[in-house]
Short mmCIF file of C-alpha atoms in Angstrom, two decimals:
data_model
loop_
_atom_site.label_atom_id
_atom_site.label_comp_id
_atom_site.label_asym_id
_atom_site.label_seq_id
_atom_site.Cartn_x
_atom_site.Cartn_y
_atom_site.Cartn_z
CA UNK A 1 -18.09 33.62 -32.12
CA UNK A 2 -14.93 31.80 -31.28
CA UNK A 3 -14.31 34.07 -28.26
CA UNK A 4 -10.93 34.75 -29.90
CA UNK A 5 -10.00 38.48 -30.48
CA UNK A 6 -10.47 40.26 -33.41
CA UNK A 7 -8.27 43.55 -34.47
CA UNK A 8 -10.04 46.67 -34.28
CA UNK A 9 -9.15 50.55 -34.90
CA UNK A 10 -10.07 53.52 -33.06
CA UNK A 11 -10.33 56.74 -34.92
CA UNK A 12 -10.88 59.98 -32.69
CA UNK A 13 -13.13 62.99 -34.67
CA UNK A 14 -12.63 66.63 -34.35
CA UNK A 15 -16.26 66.65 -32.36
CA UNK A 16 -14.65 64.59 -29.27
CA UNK A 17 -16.26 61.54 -29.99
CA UNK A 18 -14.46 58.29 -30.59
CA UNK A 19 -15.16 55.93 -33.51
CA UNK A 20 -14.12 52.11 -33.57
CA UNK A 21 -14.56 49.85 -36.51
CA UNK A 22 -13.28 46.36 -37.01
CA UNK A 23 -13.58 43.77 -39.45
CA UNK A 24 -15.59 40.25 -38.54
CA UNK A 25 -14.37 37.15 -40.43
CA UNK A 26 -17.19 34.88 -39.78
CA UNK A 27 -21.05 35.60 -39.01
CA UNK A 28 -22.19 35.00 -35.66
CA UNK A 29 -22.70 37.07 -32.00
CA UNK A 30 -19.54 39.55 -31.48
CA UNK A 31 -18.76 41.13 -27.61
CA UNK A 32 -17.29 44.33 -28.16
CA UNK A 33 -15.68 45.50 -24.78
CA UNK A 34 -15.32 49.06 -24.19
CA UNK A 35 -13.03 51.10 -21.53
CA UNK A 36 -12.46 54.97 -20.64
CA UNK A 37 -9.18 55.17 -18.61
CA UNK A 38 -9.14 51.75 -18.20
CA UNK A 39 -12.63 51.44 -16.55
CA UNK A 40 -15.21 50.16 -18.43
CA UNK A 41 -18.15 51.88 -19.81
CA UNK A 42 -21.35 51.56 -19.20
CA UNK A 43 -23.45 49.15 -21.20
CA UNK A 44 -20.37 47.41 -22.19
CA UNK A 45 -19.92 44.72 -23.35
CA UNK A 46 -22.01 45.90 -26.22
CA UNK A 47 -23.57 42.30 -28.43
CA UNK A 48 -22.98 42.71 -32.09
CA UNK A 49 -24.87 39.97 -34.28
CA UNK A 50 -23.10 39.35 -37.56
CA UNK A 51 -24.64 37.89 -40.76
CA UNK A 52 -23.73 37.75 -44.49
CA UNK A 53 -26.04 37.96 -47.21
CA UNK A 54 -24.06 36.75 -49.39
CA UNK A 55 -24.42 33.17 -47.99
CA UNK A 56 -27.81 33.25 -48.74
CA UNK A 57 -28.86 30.48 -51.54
CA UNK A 58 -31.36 30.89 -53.80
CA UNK A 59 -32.10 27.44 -55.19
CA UNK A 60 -33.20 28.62 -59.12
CA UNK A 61 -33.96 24.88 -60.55
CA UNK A 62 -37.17 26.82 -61.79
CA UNK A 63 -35.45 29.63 -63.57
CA UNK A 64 -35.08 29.01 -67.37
CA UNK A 65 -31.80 29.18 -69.35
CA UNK A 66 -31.89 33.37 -69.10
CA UNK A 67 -32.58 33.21 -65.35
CA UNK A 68 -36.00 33.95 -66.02
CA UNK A 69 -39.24 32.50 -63.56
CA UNK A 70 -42.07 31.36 -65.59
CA UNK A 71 -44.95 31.79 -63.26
CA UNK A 72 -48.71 31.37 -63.26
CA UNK A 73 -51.34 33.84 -63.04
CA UNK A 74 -53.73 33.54 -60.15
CA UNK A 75 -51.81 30.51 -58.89
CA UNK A 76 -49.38 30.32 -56.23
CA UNK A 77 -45.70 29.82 -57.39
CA UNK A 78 -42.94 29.12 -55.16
CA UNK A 79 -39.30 29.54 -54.52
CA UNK A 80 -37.48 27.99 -52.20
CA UNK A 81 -34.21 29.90 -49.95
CA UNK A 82 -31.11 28.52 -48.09
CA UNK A 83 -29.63 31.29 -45.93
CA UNK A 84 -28.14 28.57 -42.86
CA UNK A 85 -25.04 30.10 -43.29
CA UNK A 86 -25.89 33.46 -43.30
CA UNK A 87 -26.05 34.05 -40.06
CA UNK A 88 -28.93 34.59 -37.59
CA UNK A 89 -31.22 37.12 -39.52
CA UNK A 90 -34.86 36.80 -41.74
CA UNK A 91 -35.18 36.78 -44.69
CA UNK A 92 -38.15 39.46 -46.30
CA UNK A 93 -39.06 39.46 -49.74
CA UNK A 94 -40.88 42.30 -51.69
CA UNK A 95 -42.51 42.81 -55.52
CA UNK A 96 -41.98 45.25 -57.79
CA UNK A 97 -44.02 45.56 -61.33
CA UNK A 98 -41.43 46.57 -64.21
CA UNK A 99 -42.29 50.28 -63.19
CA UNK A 100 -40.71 49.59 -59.88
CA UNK A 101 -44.14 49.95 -58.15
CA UNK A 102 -44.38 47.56 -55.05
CA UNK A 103 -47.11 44.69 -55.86
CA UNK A 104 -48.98 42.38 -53.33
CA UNK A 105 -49.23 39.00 -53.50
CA UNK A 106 -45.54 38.09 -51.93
CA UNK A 107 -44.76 35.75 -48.80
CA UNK A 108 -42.35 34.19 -46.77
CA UNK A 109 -42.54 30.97 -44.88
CA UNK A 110 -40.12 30.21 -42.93
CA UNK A 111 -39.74 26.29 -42.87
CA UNK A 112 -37.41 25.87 -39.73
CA UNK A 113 -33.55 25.55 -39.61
CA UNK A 114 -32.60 28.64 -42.08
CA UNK A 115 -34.53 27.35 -44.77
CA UNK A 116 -37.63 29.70 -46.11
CA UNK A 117 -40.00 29.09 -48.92
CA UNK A 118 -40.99 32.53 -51.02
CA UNK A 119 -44.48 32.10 -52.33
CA UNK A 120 -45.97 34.81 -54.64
CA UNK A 121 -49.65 34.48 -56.18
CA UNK A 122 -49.65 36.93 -59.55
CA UNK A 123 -52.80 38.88 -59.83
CA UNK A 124 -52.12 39.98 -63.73
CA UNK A 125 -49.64 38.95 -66.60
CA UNK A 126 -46.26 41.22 -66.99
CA UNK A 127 -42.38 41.37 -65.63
CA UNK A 128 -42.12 41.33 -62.32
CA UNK A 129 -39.05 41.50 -59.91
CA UNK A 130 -38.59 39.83 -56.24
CA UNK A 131 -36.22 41.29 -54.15
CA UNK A 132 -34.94 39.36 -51.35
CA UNK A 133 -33.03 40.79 -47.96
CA UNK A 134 -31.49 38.98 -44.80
CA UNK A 135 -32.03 41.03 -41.80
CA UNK A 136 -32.67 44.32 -44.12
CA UNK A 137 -29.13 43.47 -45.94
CA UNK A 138 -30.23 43.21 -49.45
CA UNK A 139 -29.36 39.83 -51.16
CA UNK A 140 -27.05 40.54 -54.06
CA UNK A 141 -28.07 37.75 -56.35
CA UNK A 142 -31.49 38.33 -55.38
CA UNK A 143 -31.61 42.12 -57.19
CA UNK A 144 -34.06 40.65 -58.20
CA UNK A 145 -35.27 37.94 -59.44
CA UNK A 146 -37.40 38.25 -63.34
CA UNK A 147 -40.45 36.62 -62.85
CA UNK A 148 -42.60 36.88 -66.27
CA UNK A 149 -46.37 35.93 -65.53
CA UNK A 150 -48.26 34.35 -67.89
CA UNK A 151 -52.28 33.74 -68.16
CA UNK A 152 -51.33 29.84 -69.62
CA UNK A 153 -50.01 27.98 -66.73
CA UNK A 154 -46.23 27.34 -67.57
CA UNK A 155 -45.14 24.01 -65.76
CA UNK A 156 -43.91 24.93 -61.87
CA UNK A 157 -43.13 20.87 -61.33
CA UNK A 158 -39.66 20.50 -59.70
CA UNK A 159 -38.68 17.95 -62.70
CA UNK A 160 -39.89 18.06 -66.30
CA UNK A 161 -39.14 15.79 -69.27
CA UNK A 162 -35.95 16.34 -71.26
CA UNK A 163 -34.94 16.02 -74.70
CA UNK A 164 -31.79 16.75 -76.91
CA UNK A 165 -33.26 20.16 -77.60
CA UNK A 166 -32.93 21.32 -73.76
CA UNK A 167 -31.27 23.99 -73.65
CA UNK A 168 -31.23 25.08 -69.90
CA UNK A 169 -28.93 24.81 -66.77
CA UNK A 170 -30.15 25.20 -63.80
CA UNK A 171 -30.31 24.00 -60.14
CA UNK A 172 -31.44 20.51 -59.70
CA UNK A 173 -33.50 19.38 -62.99
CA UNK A 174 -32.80 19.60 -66.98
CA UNK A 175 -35.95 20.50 -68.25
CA UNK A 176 -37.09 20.60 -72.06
CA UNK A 177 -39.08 23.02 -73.90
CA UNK A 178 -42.45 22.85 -73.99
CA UNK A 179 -43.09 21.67 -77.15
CA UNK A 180 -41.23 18.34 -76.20
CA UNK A 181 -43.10 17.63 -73.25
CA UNK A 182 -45.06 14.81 -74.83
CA UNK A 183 -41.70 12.97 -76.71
CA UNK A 184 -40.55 10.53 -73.73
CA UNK A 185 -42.04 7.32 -73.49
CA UNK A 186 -39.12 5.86 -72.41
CA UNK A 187 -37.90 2.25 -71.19
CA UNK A 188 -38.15 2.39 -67.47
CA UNK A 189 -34.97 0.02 -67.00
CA UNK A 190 -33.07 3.32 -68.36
CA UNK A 191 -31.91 4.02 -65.53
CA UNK A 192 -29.79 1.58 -64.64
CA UNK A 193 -27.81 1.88 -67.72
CA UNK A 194 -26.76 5.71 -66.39
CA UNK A 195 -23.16 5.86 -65.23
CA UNK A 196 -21.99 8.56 -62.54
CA UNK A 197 -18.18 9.46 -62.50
CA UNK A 198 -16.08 12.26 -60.93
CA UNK A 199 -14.23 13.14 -57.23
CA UNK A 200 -17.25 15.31 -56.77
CA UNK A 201 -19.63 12.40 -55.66
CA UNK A 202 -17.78 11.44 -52.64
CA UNK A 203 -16.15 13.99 -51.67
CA UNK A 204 -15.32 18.15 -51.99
CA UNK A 205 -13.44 21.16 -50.20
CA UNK A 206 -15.63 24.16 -48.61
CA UNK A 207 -16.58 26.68 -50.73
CA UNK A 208 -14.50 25.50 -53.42
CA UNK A 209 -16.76 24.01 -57.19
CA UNK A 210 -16.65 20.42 -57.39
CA UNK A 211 -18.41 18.99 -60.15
CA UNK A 212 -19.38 15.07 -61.32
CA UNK A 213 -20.40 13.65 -64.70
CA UNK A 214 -23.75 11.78 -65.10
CA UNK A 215 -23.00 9.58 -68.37
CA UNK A 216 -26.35 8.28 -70.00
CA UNK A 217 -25.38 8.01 -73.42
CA UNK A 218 -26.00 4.07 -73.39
CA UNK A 219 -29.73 5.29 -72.67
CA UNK A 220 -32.23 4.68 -75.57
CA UNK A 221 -33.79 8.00 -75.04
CA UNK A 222 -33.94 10.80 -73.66
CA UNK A 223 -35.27 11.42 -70.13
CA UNK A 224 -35.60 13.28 -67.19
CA UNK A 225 -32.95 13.92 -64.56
CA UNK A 226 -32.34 15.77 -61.12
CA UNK A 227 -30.10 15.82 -58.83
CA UNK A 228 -29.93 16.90 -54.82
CA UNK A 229 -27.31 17.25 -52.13
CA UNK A 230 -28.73 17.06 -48.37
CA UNK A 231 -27.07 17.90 -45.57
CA UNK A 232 -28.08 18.16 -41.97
CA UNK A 233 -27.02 21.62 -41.93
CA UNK A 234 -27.63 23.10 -45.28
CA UNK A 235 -28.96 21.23 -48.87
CA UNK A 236 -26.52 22.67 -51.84
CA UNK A 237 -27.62 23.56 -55.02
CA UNK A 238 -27.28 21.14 -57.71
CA UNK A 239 -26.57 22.57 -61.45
CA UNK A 240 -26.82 20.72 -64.25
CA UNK A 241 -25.40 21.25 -67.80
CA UNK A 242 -26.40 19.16 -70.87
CA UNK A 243 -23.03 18.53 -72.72
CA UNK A 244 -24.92 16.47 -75.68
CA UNK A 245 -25.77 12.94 -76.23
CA UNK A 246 -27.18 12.64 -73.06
CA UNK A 247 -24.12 13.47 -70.87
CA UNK A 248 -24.53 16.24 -68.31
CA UNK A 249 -21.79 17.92 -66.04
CA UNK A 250 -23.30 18.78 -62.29
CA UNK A 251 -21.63 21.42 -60.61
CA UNK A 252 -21.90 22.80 -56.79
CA UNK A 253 -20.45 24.60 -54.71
CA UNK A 254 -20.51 23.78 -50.67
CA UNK A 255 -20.68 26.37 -48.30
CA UNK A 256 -21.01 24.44 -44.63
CA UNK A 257 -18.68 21.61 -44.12
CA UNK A 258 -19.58 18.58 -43.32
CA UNK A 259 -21.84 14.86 -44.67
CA UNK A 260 -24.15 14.87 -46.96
CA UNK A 261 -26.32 12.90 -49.22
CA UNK A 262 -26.15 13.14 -53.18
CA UNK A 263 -28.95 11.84 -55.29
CA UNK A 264 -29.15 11.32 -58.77
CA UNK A 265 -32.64 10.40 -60.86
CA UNK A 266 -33.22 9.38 -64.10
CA UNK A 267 -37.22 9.51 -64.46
CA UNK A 268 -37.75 9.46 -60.97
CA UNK A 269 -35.50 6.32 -60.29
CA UNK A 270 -32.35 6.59 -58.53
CA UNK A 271 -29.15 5.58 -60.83
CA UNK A 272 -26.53 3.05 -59.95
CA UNK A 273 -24.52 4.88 -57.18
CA UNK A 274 -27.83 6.77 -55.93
CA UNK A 275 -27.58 8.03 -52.90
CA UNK A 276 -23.88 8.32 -52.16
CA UNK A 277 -22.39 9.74 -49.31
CA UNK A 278 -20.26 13.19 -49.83
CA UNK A 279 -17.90 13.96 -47.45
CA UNK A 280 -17.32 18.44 -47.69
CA UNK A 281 -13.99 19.15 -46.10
CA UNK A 282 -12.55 22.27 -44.66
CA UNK A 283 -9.88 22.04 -46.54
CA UNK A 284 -9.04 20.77 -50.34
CA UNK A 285 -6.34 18.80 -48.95
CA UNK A 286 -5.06 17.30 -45.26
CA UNK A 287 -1.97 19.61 -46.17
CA UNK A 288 -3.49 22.85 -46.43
CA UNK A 289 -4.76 22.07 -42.35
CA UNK A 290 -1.37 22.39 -41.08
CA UNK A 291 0.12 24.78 -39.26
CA UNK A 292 4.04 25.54 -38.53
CA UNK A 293 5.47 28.65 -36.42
CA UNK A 294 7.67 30.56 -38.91
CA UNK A 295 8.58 32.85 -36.82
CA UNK A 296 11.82 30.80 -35.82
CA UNK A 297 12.78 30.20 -39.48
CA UNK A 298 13.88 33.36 -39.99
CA UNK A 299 17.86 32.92 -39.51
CA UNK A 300 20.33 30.36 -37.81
CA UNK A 301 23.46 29.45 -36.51
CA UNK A 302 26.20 27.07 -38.03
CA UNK A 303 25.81 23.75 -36.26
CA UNK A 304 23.44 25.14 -34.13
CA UNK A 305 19.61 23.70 -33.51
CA UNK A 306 16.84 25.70 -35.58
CA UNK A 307 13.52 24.21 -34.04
CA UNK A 308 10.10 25.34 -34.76
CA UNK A 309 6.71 23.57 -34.03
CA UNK A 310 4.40 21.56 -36.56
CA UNK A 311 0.92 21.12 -35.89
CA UNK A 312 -1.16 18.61 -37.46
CA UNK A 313 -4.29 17.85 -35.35
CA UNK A 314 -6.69 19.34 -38.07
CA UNK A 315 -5.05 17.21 -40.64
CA UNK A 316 -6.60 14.03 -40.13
CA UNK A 317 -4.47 11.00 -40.71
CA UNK A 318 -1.13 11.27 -42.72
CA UNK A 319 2.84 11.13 -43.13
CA UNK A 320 4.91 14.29 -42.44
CA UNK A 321 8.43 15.00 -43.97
CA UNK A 322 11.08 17.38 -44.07
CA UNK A 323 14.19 17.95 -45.80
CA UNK A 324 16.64 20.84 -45.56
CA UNK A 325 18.73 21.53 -48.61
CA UNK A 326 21.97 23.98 -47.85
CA UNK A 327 24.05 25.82 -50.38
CA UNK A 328 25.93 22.55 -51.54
CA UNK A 329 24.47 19.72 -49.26
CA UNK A 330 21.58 19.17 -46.92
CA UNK A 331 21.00 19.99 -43.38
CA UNK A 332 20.31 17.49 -40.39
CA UNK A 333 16.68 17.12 -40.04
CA UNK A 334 14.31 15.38 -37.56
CA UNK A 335 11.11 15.03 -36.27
CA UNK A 336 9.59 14.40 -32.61
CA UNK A 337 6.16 13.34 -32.27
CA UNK A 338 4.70 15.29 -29.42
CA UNK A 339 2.00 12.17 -28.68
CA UNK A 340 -0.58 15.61 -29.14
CA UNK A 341 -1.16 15.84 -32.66
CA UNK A 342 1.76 18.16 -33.02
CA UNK A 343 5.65 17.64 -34.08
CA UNK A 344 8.87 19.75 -32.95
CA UNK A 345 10.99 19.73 -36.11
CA UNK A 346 14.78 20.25 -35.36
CA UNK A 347 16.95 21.50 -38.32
CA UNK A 348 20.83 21.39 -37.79
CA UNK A 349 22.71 23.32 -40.83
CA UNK A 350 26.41 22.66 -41.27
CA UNK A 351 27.49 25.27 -43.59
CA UNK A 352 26.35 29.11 -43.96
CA UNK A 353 24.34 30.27 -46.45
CA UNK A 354 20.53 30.27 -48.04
CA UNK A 355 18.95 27.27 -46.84
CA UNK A 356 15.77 26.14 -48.09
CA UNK A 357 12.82 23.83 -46.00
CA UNK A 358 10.75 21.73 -47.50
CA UNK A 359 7.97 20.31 -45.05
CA UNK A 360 5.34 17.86 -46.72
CA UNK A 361 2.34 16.09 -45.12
CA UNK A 362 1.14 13.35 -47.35
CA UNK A 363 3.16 14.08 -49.85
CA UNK A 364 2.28 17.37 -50.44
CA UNK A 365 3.67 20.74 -49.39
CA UNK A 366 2.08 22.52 -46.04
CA UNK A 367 1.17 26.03 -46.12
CA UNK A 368 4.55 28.48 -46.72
CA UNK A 369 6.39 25.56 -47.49
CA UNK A 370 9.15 25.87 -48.65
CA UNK A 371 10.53 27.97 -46.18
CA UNK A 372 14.27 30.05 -46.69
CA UNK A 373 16.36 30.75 -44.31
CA UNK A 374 20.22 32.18 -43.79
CA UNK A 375 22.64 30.12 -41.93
CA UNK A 376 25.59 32.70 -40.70
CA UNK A 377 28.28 32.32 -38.24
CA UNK A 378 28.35 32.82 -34.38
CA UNK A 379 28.02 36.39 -33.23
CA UNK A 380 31.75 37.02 -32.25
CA UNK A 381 31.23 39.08 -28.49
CA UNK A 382 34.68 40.92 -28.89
CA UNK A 383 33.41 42.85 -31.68
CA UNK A 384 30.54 43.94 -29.50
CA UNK A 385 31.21 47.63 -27.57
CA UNK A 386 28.74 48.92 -24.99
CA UNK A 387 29.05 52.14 -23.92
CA UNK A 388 26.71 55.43 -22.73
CA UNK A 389 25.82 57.37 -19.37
CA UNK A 390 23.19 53.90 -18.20
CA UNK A 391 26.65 52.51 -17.54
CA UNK A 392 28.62 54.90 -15.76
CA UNK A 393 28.03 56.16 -12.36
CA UNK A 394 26.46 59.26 -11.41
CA UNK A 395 23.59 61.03 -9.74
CA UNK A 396 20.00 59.32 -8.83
CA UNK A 397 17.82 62.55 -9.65
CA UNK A 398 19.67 63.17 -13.44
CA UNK A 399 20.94 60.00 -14.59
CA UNK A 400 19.92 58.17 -17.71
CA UNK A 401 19.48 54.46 -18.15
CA UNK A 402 20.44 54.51 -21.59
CA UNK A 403 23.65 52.51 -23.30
CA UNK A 404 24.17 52.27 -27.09
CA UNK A 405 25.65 48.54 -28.27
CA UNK A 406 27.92 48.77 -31.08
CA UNK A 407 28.10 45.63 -33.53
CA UNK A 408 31.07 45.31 -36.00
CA UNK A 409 28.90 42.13 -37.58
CA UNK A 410 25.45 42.81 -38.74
CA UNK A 411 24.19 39.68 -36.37
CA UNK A 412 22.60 40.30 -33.05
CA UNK A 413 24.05 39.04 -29.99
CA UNK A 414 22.26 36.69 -27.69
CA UNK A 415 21.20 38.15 -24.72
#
């Protein structure tokens, strides 16, 4: 999807026939090229589209404590699917009975953007299982879904009344048992007594949990909350977990980065803080975005330049730093801003031995930071002896261009 190349092997079977196989990193539309004796084949290039179902979000606020979908007989009940980042696919749904006989009654609406609602309309009571698939990939957390079907209606609201006896965590809303449905009457000024706390309402790293606490314990009683993220892209799950006296931990985990909104509601009323802005990085940190060429801090030369590159354009704003620490003192270090985002670090060691690179950016260590390194002597050319028939003379049609250099140090020469 990047148009940047991807490694691939090639595999040749007894039967003549050729099989290639590589590994894609990211979903999206693949060109795989294909050449016979360096002409290419025909139908090539061949479009491969890639998707994951494992990106595919099932948002379970309605499932109970166990997982479980309380649904109504003869009534439609619905359940709503994120798959934006799955790739370009559909998403099909099916119904088994607990004897693994398909049912009827199952559909899938697709609401624009990746997002799909899953509506099925229970003909009898029993156990039922919906099994989801993106583009005929089946959905591994959707293998399947328990739905239990009930002649009473069981509530299907998005947000039900809460008490100290909840017992659930789920996606987006607490909800209480039934029994307690009837037990808030609560002060509608509640609200505003709620206090939210934690990194994880302003900001979080891609696909990496970030959680916030929602702190009503100065609340007189209990009541109902939710909680949403929207993005433009994608709307993350929400789950909440009642830690006791009215305190609840919300965890999610973000799988497109990017801005979204977070909103927080205590008995339909947004708390103080409500909406926020969120702010989903690619990375956890500014540090873990930049890059440095290793590849020339592999060895050096005594009072010689070792100079590598740093690059920090997909670090966002920040300081970067680097010290060099030799066997008994450190090394000459400097940076020179390139006016491009990126850095040329120059490293001068004085002595020989293991030298060790620490490179920082905000305080905090870059990727393969720190970085060792031997510091040895000059190659010393006297102790180098070529010799072999490539340079002697002799004749066109039999001579060999091959010489053999013998080193009495283990270092290589320039050349």
């Amino acid at each position: 999807p990047k148009k940047a190349k991807i490694r691939h092997t090639a595999n040749k079977n007894p039967d003549g026939t050729t099989e290639i196989s590589f590994t894609p990193t990211e979903v999206g539309r693949y060109l795989v090229n294909i050449e016979h004796n360096n002409r290419t084949i025909s139908g090539s290039p061949f479009e491969i589209e890639v998707v994951d179902p494992r990106k595919v979000v099932v948002n379970d606020h309605l499932a109970d404590e166990d997982g479980i979908y309380q649904f109504a007989v003869q009534q439609r009940n619905v359940i709503d699917v994120d798959a934006t980042a799955a790739g370009s696919g559909k998403l099909r749904a099916e119904v088994r009975d607990w004897d693994g006989k398909s049912v009827s009654g199952c559909d899938v609406e697709s609401l624009g953007y990746g997002k799909y609602r899953v509506t099925y309309y229970p003909h009898q009571p029993g156990k039922y299982g919906i099994y989801l698939y993106w583009s005929d990939i089946a959905v591994q957390k959707a293998q399947p879904l328990h739905v239990v079907a009930e002649g009473e209606q069981p509530s299907t609201s998005r947000a039900m009344p809460l008490t100290n006896t909840a017992m659930a965590t789920s996606h987006n809303t607490i909800r209480s048992r039934p029994e307690d449905r009837s037990t808030y009457e609560g002060n509608e000024m509640d609200y505003l007594r709620v206090i939210l706390r934690g990194e994880g309402l302003t900001r979080a790293a891609n696909n990496e949990q970030a959680e916030f606490i929602i702190d009503g314990s100065d609340v007189s009683k209990d009541g109902q909350v939710s909680s949403s993220l929207f993005g433009q892209k994608a709307d993350i799950p929400v789950r909440l977990t009642h830690l006791g006296n009215n305190v609840y931990k919300a965890i999610y985990t973000p799988l497109i980065p990017g801005v979204y909104e977070l909103q927080v509601l205590w008995n339909g009323h947004h708390v103080r803080g409500s909406p926020s802005r969120v702010q989903v990085d690619l990375h956890s940190s500014a540090a873990e975005a930049i890059i440095i060429d290793a590849n020339t801090l592999k060895m050096g030369i005594v009072n010689e330049d070792v100079k590598t590159i740093v690059d920090t354009r997909k670090a966002g704003p920040g300081q970067l730093s680097a010290q060099c620490m030799g066997p008994t003192k450190l090394a000459y270090c400097e940076l020179y801003d390139l006016q491009d985002g990126t850095y040329t670090l120059s490293v001068r060691p004085s002595e020989i031995g293991k030298h060790t690179l620490v490179v920082k950016y905000s305080d905090e260590q870059v990727p393969g930071s720190p970085f060792t390194f031997n510091v040895s002597h000059p190659p010393d050319a006297s102790k180098v002896r070529v010799y072999g028939p490539g340079i002697e003379h002799g004749i066109l049609s039999t001579y060999l261009w091959r010489w053999i250099v013998q080193q009495a140090s283990f270092l290589m020469p320039k050349m």
